[in-house]
mmCIF file of C-alpha atoms and ligand atoms in Angstrom:
data_model
loop_
_atom_site.group_PDB
_atom_site.id
_atom_site.type_symbol
_atom_site.label_atom_id
_atom_site.label_comp_id
_atom_site.label_asym_id
_atom_site.label_seq_id
_atom_site.Cartn_x
_atom_site.Cartn_y
_atom_site.Cartn_z
ATOM 1 C CA MET A 271 -0.099 -0.018 -0.046
ATOM 2 C CA ALA A 272 1.267 3.650 -0.937
ATOM 3 C CA LEU A 273 2.472 5.536 2.095
ATOM 4 C CA PRO A 274 0.740 8.695 3.007
ATOM 5 C CA HIS A 275 2.347 12.110 2.414
ATOM 6 C CA ILE A 276 2.917 14.213 5.474
ATOM 7 C CA THR A 277 4.325 17.798 5.519
ATOM 8 C CA ILE A 278 6.389 18.785 8.535
ATOM 9 C CA PHE A 279 6.505 22.451 9.321
ATOM 10 C CA ALA A 280 9.684 23.000 11.614
ATOM 11 C CA THR A 281 9.836 26.038 13.875
ATOM 12 C CA GLY A 282 12.773 25.130 16.090
ATOM 13 C CA GLY A 283 12.576 24.491 19.866
ATOM 14 C CA THR A 284 14.345 21.960 22.129
ATOM 15 C CA ILE A 285 13.477 19.226 19.622
ATOM 16 C CA ALA A 286 16.004 20.843 17.222
ATOM 17 C CA GLY A 287 18.155 21.885 20.228
ATOM 18 C CA SER A 288 21.931 21.180 20.510
ATOM 19 C CA ALA A 289 24.123 21.096 23.662
ATOM 20 C CA SER A 290 27.897 20.906 24.018
ATOM 21 C CA SER A 291 27.397 17.655 26.055
ATOM 22 C CA ASN A 292 25.187 14.809 25.808
ATOM 23 C CA THR A 293 24.274 15.187 29.581
ATOM 24 C CA GLN A 294 23.289 18.741 29.214
ATOM 25 C CA THR A 295 19.552 19.118 29.509
ATOM 26 C CA THR A 296 19.199 22.896 30.163
ATOM 27 C CA GLY A 297 21.188 25.833 28.954
ATOM 28 C CA TYR A 298 21.441 24.499 25.427
ATOM 29 C CA LYS A 299 20.692 26.273 22.215
ATOM 30 C CA PRO A 300 17.100 25.469 21.084
ATOM 31 C CA GLY A 301 16.486 25.597 17.279
ATOM 32 C CA ALA A 302 19.905 24.553 16.239
ATOM 33 C CA ILE A 303 19.333 21.645 13.845
ATOM 34 C CA GLY A 304 17.538 21.875 10.617
ATOM 35 C CA ILE A 305 14.348 19.712 9.744
ATOM 36 C CA GLN A 306 16.010 17.474 7.289
ATOM 37 C CA SER A 307 18.561 16.344 9.889
ATOM 38 C CA LEU A 308 15.796 15.723 12.422
ATOM 39 C CA ILE A 309 13.905 13.458 9.921
ATOM 40 C CA ASP A 310 17.145 11.692 8.830
ATOM 41 C CA ALA A 311 18.007 10.918 12.517
ATOM 42 C CA VAL A 312 14.791 8.726 12.590
ATOM 43 C CA PRO A 313 14.816 6.241 9.749
ATOM 44 C CA ALA A 314 11.808 4.576 11.085
ATOM 45 C CA ILE A 315 9.686 7.524 9.722
ATOM 46 C CA THR A 316 10.302 6.162 6.073
ATOM 47 C CA ASP A 317 8.228 3.063 7.258
ATOM 48 C CA VAL A 318 5.112 5.051 7.975
ATOM 49 C CA ALA A 319 5.101 8.235 5.748
ATOM 50 C CA ILE A 320 6.601 10.134 2.829
ATOM 51 C CA VAL A 321 7.613 13.405 4.741
ATOM 52 C CA THR A 322 8.485 16.759 3.322
ATOM 53 C CA GLY A 323 10.205 19.209 5.557
ATOM 54 C CA VAL A 324 9.451 23.009 5.586
ATOM 55 C CA GLN A 325 11.760 25.070 7.622
ATOM 56 C CA VAL A 326 9.483 28.177 8.723
ATOM 57 C CA THR A 327 11.747 29.337 11.427
ATOM 58 C CA ASN A 328 14.533 27.896 13.616
ATOM 59 C CA PHE A 329 14.564 29.461 17.174
ATOM 60 C CA ARG A 330 13.025 28.798 20.574
ATOM 61 C CA SER A 331 9.430 29.288 20.701
ATOM 62 C CA THR A 332 9.349 32.476 22.855
ATOM 63 C CA GLU A 333 10.226 34.155 19.517
ATOM 64 C CA ILE A 334 6.993 32.976 17.748
ATOM 65 C CA THR A 335 4.857 36.127 17.006
ATOM 66 C CA SER A 336 1.278 36.768 15.504
ATOM 67 C CA PRO A 337 2.778 37.133 11.971
ATOM 68 C CA ILE A 338 4.499 33.894 12.173
ATOM 69 C CA LEU A 339 1.424 32.066 13.600
ATOM 70 C CA LEU A 340 -0.333 33.379 10.633
ATOM 71 C CA GLU A 341 2.209 32.242 8.176
ATOM 72 C CA ILE A 342 2.119 28.731 9.703
ATOM 73 C CA CYS A 343 -1.602 28.603 9.447
ATOM 74 C CA GLN A 344 -1.754 29.788 5.876
ATOM 75 C CA GLY A 345 1.148 27.277 4.932
ATOM 76 C CA ILE A 346 -0.971 24.437 6.653
ATOM 77 C CA ASN A 347 -4.023 25.416 4.770
ATOM 78 C CA THR A 348 -2.331 25.426 1.538
ATOM 79 C CA ALA A 349 -0.649 21.943 2.244
ATOM 80 C CA LEU A 350 -3.835 20.462 3.376
ATOM 81 C CA GLU A 351 -5.816 21.699 0.385
ATOM 82 C CA SER A 352 -3.679 19.287 -1.913
ATOM 83 C CA ASP A 353 -5.255 15.800 -2.234
ATOM 84 C CA GLU A 354 -1.684 14.320 -1.660
ATOM 85 C CA CYS A 355 -1.114 15.735 1.652
ATOM 86 C CA GLN A 356 -2.724 13.612 4.232
ATOM 87 C CA GLY A 357 -1.692 15.218 7.304
ATOM 88 C CA VAL A 358 0.617 17.874 8.929
ATOM 89 C CA VAL A 359 3.123 17.940 11.713
ATOM 90 C CA ILE A 360 4.556 21.040 13.458
ATOM 91 C CA THR A 361 7.861 20.751 15.281
ATOM 92 C CA HIS A 362 7.860 23.512 18.041
ATOM 93 C CA GLY A 363 9.315 24.657 21.210
ATOM 94 C CA THR A 364 7.365 23.371 24.262
ATOM 95 C CA ASP A 365 7.391 26.915 26.003
ATOM 96 C CA THR A 366 4.638 28.449 23.724
ATOM 97 C CA LEU A 367 3.486 25.205 21.964
ATOM 98 C CA GLU A 368 0.071 25.440 23.629
ATOM 99 C CA GLU A 369 -0.421 29.023 22.191
ATOM 100 C CA THR A 370 0.309 27.855 18.622
ATOM 101 C CA ALA A 371 -1.956 24.762 19.140
ATOM 102 C CA PHE A 372 -4.895 26.971 20.389
ATOM 103 C CA PHE A 373 -4.446 29.368 17.663
ATOM 104 C CA LEU A 374 -4.482 26.576 15.024
ATOM 105 C CA SER A 375 -7.495 25.092 16.634
ATOM 106 C CA LEU A 376 -9.374 28.224 15.879
ATOM 107 C CA THR A 377 -8.082 29.018 12.425
ATOM 108 C CA LEU A 378 -7.840 25.600 10.577
ATOM 109 C CA ARG A 379 -10.942 23.924 9.105
ATOM 110 C CA SER A 380 -9.626 20.834 7.434
ATOM 111 C CA PRO A 381 -10.502 17.694 9.173
ATOM 112 C CA LYS A 382 -7.150 16.261 8.175
ATOM 113 C CA PRO A 383 -4.804 15.494 11.073
ATOM 114 C CA VAL A 384 -2.479 18.349 12.447
ATOM 115 C CA VAL A 385 -0.043 17.287 15.021
ATOM 116 C CA LEU A 386 2.225 19.664 17.115
ATOM 117 C CA VAL A 387 5.298 18.032 18.641
ATOM 118 C CA GLY A 388 8.233 19.176 20.626
ATOM 119 C CA ALA A 389 10.722 17.707 23.271
ATOM 120 C CA MET A 390 11.937 18.326 26.710
ATOM 121 C CA ARG A 391 15.470 17.235 26.085
ATOM 122 C CA PRO A 392 17.670 18.553 23.203
ATOM 123 C CA ALA A 393 18.609 16.360 20.285
ATOM 124 C CA THR A 394 22.036 15.869 21.480
ATOM 125 C CA ALA A 395 21.149 14.541 25.085
ATOM 126 C CA ILE A 396 21.326 10.924 26.198
ATOM 127 C CA SER A 397 17.793 9.600 26.027
ATOM 128 C CA ALA A 398 16.607 12.692 23.894
ATOM 129 C CA ASP A 399 12.809 12.320 23.744
ATOM 130 C CA GLY A 400 12.488 14.139 20.342
ATOM 131 C CA PRO A 401 13.133 11.321 17.988
ATOM 132 C CA ILE A 402 10.315 8.993 19.384
ATOM 133 C CA ASN A 403 8.002 11.994 19.684
ATOM 134 C CA LEU A 404 8.702 12.911 15.983
ATOM 135 C CA LEU A 405 8.060 9.451 14.864
ATOM 136 C CA GLN A 406 4.806 9.354 16.857
ATOM 137 C CA ALA A 407 3.722 12.726 15.612
ATOM 138 C CA VAL A 408 4.257 11.641 11.996
ATOM 139 C CA THR A 409 2.458 8.223 12.743
ATOM 140 C CA LEU A 410 -0.415 10.109 14.177
ATOM 141 C CA ALA A 411 -0.617 12.615 11.249
ATOM 142 C CA ALA A 412 -0.729 9.682 8.928
ATOM 143 C CA CYS A 413 -3.459 7.809 10.846
ATOM 144 C CA LYS A 414 -7.197 8.001 9.797
ATOM 145 C CA GLU A 415 -8.486 7.927 13.345
ATOM 146 C CA ALA A 416 -6.815 11.285 13.885
ATOM 147 C CA THR A 417 -9.181 13.079 11.522
ATOM 148 C CA GLY A 418 -11.800 15.404 12.877
ATOM 149 C CA ARG A 419 -10.342 15.898 16.249
ATOM 150 C CA GLY A 420 -8.790 19.561 15.567
ATOM 151 C CA PRO A 421 -4.920 19.952 16.138
ATOM 152 C CA LEU A 422 -3.342 17.435 18.519
ATOM 153 C CA ILE A 423 -0.219 17.576 20.724
ATOM 154 C CA VAL A 424 2.142 14.460 21.075
ATOM 155 C CA LEU A 425 4.784 14.339 23.716
ATOM 156 C CA ASN A 426 5.878 11.619 26.106
ATOM 157 C CA ASP A 427 3.629 8.832 24.670
ATOM 158 C CA ARG A 428 0.509 10.909 25.058
ATOM 159 C CA ILE A 429 -2.029 12.389 22.576
ATOM 160 C CA SER A 430 -3.632 15.599 23.805
ATOM 161 C CA SER A 431 -6.131 18.266 22.724
ATOM 162 C CA GLY A 432 -4.579 21.229 21.122
ATOM 163 C CA TYR A 433 -7.306 23.400 22.433
ATOM 164 C CA TYR A 434 -7.251 22.442 26.108
ATOM 165 C CA THR A 435 -3.734 21.264 26.843
ATOM 166 C CA THR A 436 -1.165 23.404 28.826
ATOM 167 C CA LYS A 437 2.592 22.941 29.719
ATOM 168 C CA THR A 438 2.160 21.985 33.376
ATOM 169 C CA SER A 439 5.954 21.497 34.147
ATOM 170 C CA ALA A 440 8.805 23.702 33.199
ATOM 171 C CA SER A 441 11.199 20.661 33.257
ATOM 172 C CA ALA A 442 9.488 17.366 33.463
ATOM 173 C CA LEU A 443 8.929 15.124 30.273
ATOM 174 C CA ASP A 444 5.213 14.622 30.926
ATOM 175 C CA THR A 445 4.644 18.253 30.974
ATOM 176 C CA PHE A 446 1.465 18.538 28.464
ATOM 177 C CA LYS A 447 -1.655 18.006 30.367
ATOM 178 C CA ALA A 448 -5.211 19.109 30.446
ATOM 179 C CA PRO A 449 -5.909 18.251 34.001
ATOM 180 C CA GLU A 450 -9.883 18.641 33.703
ATOM 181 C CA GLN A 451 -10.278 17.341 30.228
ATOM 182 C CA GLY A 452 -7.533 14.606 30.282
ATOM 183 C CA HIS A 453 -5.490 13.054 27.502
ATOM 184 C CA LEU A 454 -7.211 11.907 24.138
ATOM 185 C CA GLY A 455 -5.018 8.953 23.879
ATOM 186 C CA TYR A 456 -1.599 7.305 24.045
ATOM 187 C CA PHE A 457 1.025 5.225 22.067
ATOM 188 C CA ASP A 458 1.388 1.552 22.389
ATOM 189 C CA ASN A 459 4.441 0.374 20.338
ATOM 190 C CA ASN A 460 4.227 3.218 18.083
ATOM 191 C CA LYS A 461 0.357 2.622 17.514
ATOM 192 C CA PRO A 462 -1.910 5.592 18.306
ATOM 193 C CA LYS A 463 -4.830 4.500 20.488
ATOM 194 C CA PHE A 464 -7.639 6.911 21.323
ATOM 195 C CA PHE A 465 -9.952 6.729 24.401
ATOM 196 C CA TYR A 466 -12.762 8.497 22.551
ATOM 197 C CA THR A 467 -14.311 8.920 19.113
ATOM 198 C CA PRO A 468 -13.530 12.162 17.358
ATOM 199 C CA ALA A 469 -15.062 15.329 18.892
ATOM 200 C CA LEU A 470 -14.282 19.056 18.869
ATOM 201 C CA PRO A 471 -14.293 21.326 21.872
ATOM 202 C CA VAL A 472 -17.838 22.656 22.826
ATOM 203 C CA GLY A 473 -18.116 26.296 21.562
ATOM 204 C CA LEU A 474 -15.130 26.112 19.293
ATOM 205 C CA GLN A 475 -15.105 29.183 17.242
ATOM 206 C CA TYR A 476 -13.621 29.593 13.747
ATOM 207 C CA PHE A 477 -11.800 32.661 12.316
ATOM 208 C CA ASP A 478 -10.833 32.978 8.731
ATOM 209 C CA VAL A 479 -7.184 34.396 8.758
ATOM 210 C CA THR A 480 -6.426 33.819 5.097
ATOM 211 C CA SER A 481 -5.557 37.336 4.158
ATOM 212 C CA LYS A 482 -4.224 38.624 7.578
ATOM 213 C CA THR A 483 -0.606 39.529 8.158
ATOM 214 C CA ASP A 484 -0.772 40.533 11.960
ATOM 215 C CA LEU A 485 -3.111 40.648 14.844
ATOM 216 C CA PRO A 486 -3.881 43.425 17.164
ATOM 217 C CA GLN A 487 -1.924 43.804 20.374
ATOM 218 C CA VAL A 488 -3.502 42.168 23.377
ATOM 219 C CA ASP A 489 -1.454 42.093 26.664
ATOM 220 C CA ILE A 490 -1.766 39.942 29.634
ATOM 221 C CA VAL A 491 -1.597 41.717 33.115
ATOM 222 C CA TYR A 492 -0.797 39.468 36.021
ATOM 223 C CA GLY A 493 -2.511 39.997 39.414
ATOM 224 C CA TYR A 494 -0.741 39.509 42.760
ATOM 225 C CA GLN A 495 -0.707 41.175 46.219
ATOM 226 C CA GLY A 496 0.389 44.890 45.995
ATOM 227 C CA LEU A 497 -0.413 45.159 42.269
ATOM 228 C CA ASN A 498 0.193 48.719 40.739
ATOM 229 C CA PRO A 499 -3.302 49.558 39.587
ATOM 230 C CA ASN A 500 -2.033 51.823 36.864
ATOM 231 C CA ILE A 501 0.014 49.129 35.237
ATOM 232 C CA ILE A 502 -2.885 48.642 32.628
ATOM 233 C CA LEU A 503 -2.490 52.242 31.458
ATOM 234 C CA GLU A 504 1.212 51.587 30.515
ATOM 235 C CA HIS A 505 0.228 48.487 28.438
ATOM 236 C CA ILE A 506 -2.338 50.707 26.574
ATOM 237 C CA LYS A 507 0.116 53.472 26.138
ATOM 238 C CA LEU A 508 2.320 50.810 24.503
ATOM 239 C CA GLY A 509 -0.302 49.923 22.080
ATOM 240 C CA ALA A 510 -2.637 47.223 23.657
ATOM 241 C CA LYS A 511 -6.072 47.079 22.185
ATOM 242 C CA GLY A 512 -7.238 44.502 24.659
ATOM 243 C CA ILE A 513 -6.150 43.341 28.067
ATOM 244 C CA ILE A 514 -6.549 39.959 29.641
ATOM 245 C CA LEU A 515 -6.299 39.883 33.389
ATOM 246 C CA ALA A 516 -4.612 36.899 35.197
ATOM 247 C CA THR A 517 -6.864 37.291 38.235
ATOM 248 C CA MET A 518 -6.362 36.061 41.680
ATOM 249 C CA GLY A 519 -8.878 33.165 42.211
ATOM 250 C CA ASN A 520 -12.284 33.640 40.753
ATOM 251 C CA GLY A 521 -11.834 36.975 39.141
ATOM 252 C CA GLY A 522 -10.064 38.816 42.091
ATOM 253 C CA TRP A 523 -8.553 42.198 41.255
ATOM 254 C CA THR A 524 -7.556 44.911 43.668
ATOM 255 C CA VAL A 525 -10.157 47.700 44.389
ATOM 256 C CA ALA A 526 -7.998 50.455 43.023
ATOM 257 C CA GLY A 527 -7.059 48.243 39.953
ATOM 258 C CA MET A 528 -10.878 47.682 39.367
ATOM 259 C CA GLU A 529 -11.378 51.495 39.103
ATOM 260 C CA VAL A 530 -8.716 51.776 36.336
ATOM 261 C CA VAL A 531 -10.289 48.713 34.555
ATOM 262 C CA ASP A 532 -13.605 50.395 34.612
ATOM 263 C CA ARG A 533 -12.119 53.630 33.224
ATOM 264 C CA VAL A 534 -10.235 51.829 30.257
ATOM 265 C CA ILE A 535 -13.364 49.845 29.417
ATOM 266 C CA LYS A 536 -15.278 52.992 29.122
ATOM 267 C CA ASP A 537 -12.559 54.200 26.774
ATOM 268 C CA GLY A 538 -13.152 51.263 24.423
ATOM 269 C CA ILE A 539 -10.408 48.894 25.606
ATOM 270 C CA VAL A 540 -11.814 45.274 25.812
ATOM 271 C CA VAL A 541 -10.823 43.736 29.101
ATOM 272 C CA VAL A 542 -11.210 40.006 29.848
ATOM 273 C CA TYR A 543 -11.032 38.432 33.357
ATOM 274 C CA SER A 544 -9.107 35.158 33.255
ATOM 275 C CA HIS A 545 -7.426 33.489 36.026
ATOM 276 C CA ARG A 546 -3.818 32.661 37.158
ATOM 277 C CA SER A 547 -4.952 29.417 38.748
ATOM 278 C CA GLN A 548 -4.265 26.615 36.347
ATOM 279 C CA ASP A 549 -7.768 25.543 36.069
ATOM 280 C CA GLY A 550 -11.343 26.533 36.868
ATOM 281 C CA THR A 551 -13.432 29.463 35.621
ATOM 282 C CA VAL A 552 -14.076 33.027 36.336
ATOM 283 C CA SER A 553 -17.837 33.568 36.903
ATOM 284 C CA LEU A 554 -19.596 36.653 35.605
ATOM 285 C CA ALA A 555 -20.418 39.329 38.409
ATOM 286 C CA LYS A 556 -21.690 42.842 38.447
ATOM 287 C CA ASP A 557 -18.020 44.214 38.062
ATOM 288 C CA ILE A 558 -16.734 41.492 35.840
ATOM 289 C CA SER A 559 -18.148 42.174 32.315
ATOM 290 C CA ILE A 560 -16.220 39.627 30.374
ATOM 291 C CA SER A 561 -14.960 36.387 31.774
ATOM 292 C CA SER A 562 -12.586 34.040 29.891
ATOM 293 C CA GLY A 563 -14.596 31.045 31.224
ATOM 294 C CA LEU A 564 -12.326 27.953 31.410
ATOM 295 C CA LEU A 565 -9.450 29.621 29.233
ATOM 296 C CA ARG A 566 -6.212 30.503 30.850
ATOM 297 C CA PRO A 567 -4.671 33.874 30.115
ATOM 298 C CA GLU A 568 -2.388 32.927 27.160
ATOM 299 C CA LYS A 569 -5.345 31.200 25.282
ATOM 300 C CA SER A 570 -7.739 34.033 26.211
ATOM 301 C CA ARG A 571 -5.223 36.394 24.688
ATOM 302 C CA ILE A 572 -5.201 34.572 21.345
ATOM 303 C CA LEU A 573 -9.194 34.255 21.228
ATOM 304 C CA LEU A 574 -9.329 38.059 21.832
ATOM 305 C CA GLN A 575 -6.787 38.895 19.264
ATOM 306 C CA LEU A 576 -8.658 37.065 16.769
ATOM 307 C CA ALA A 577 -12.053 38.482 17.703
ATOM 308 C CA LEU A 578 -10.593 42.012 17.525
ATOM 309 C CA SER A 579 -9.012 41.360 14.285
ATOM 310 C CA ALA A 580 -12.478 40.119 12.909
ATOM 311 C CA GLY A 581 -14.051 43.383 14.220
ATOM 312 C CA TYR A 582 -16.301 41.863 16.863
ATOM 313 C CA THR A 583 -18.132 44.178 19.184
ATOM 314 C CA SER A 584 -17.585 43.849 22.831
ATOM 315 C CA GLU A 585 -21.144 42.308 23.265
ATOM 316 C CA LYS A 586 -20.155 39.721 20.706
ATOM 317 C CA ILE A 587 -16.848 39.136 22.516
ATOM 318 C CA LYS A 588 -18.621 38.584 25.677
ATOM 319 C CA SER A 589 -21.000 35.996 24.253
ATOM 320 C CA MET A 590 -18.161 34.465 22.369
ATOM 321 C CA PHE A 591 -16.230 33.806 25.665
ATOM 322 C CA GLU A 592 -19.312 32.571 27.519
ATOM 323 C CA ILE A 593 -19.843 29.564 25.529
HETATM 324 N N1 LIG Z 840 12.470 24.943 26.315
HETATM 325 C C1 LIG Z 840 11.757 25.079 25.153
HETATM 326 C C2 LIG Z 840 11.520 23.762 24.580
HETATM 327 O O1 LIG Z 840 11.142 22.689 25.400
HETATM 328 C C3 LIG Z 840 12.521 25.834 24.170
HETATM 329 C C4 LIG Z 840 11.348 26.342 23.258
HETATM 330 O O2 LIG Z 840 10.158 26.463 23.587
HETATM 331 O O3 LIG Z 840 11.722 26.689 22.312
HETATM 332 O O4 LIG Z 840 11.316 23.618 23.341
#
């Protein structure tokens, strides 16, 4: 049987990282190795798919910006439009992988498999996790059962939702989790196994970004004891069109800070209340006009960027976050 064609979009990260010794697992250079070398290092890939590598960027994922996300999305859309391409893999740094996965969940419409993959140990380390992760990602992208599930994340033998998953540990290999929603599946001897039939997240929005080259600036302001209430004004001076509050608990913000928030809302800035806690929701209340619901600040930021870019009113944005 002919092998499926898979396109790998490479962006860098630890999976392409190089260190001076094979015991070094921090302080290395992420995004040092090209995609063809990563593919060549895993000959077993040729047993599961015919792969084509596209080097989009090669640096650590802290450097990914909205224009790069748009370029990746448009590249994937073009690749998936061809009958030949059965699925796509994106190699990515784990630090902001969840943001790219969430963005793609909102902007890709093709039911074909899209799999994001990274690594926690550089390619030069003993027991590097990148090669097996890459093999599993290509295998998953080539697998019919992965269709219609939105973008997926593969790491440490687990398959997770690109919409819900978050990096829960700054250093452990089993970092990608969605504590409330769980994993979607796992690998058994390089065979992907799913716990559930295909489903998409409840209330998933779709944004057409075909002709976009950038998105509006939305900043996250983190809440803590002794917060400077005026910090939001500085973000607005620096160009923010929307603000996400990483609130304390269920929408907690300081009294003085709330007064500033109310003022900027009257001036037309959209402010969304999210939470600095890993899970849970912010409930709507008299003084909380827009709640991010389940979404953490970094995902809320992307959703608000897309909504502002689409020209949504604050009423529409509010109902969009409420789903
Ligand atoms: N430490 C990161 C990683 O795991 C580096 C990055 O996000 O690019 O890939």
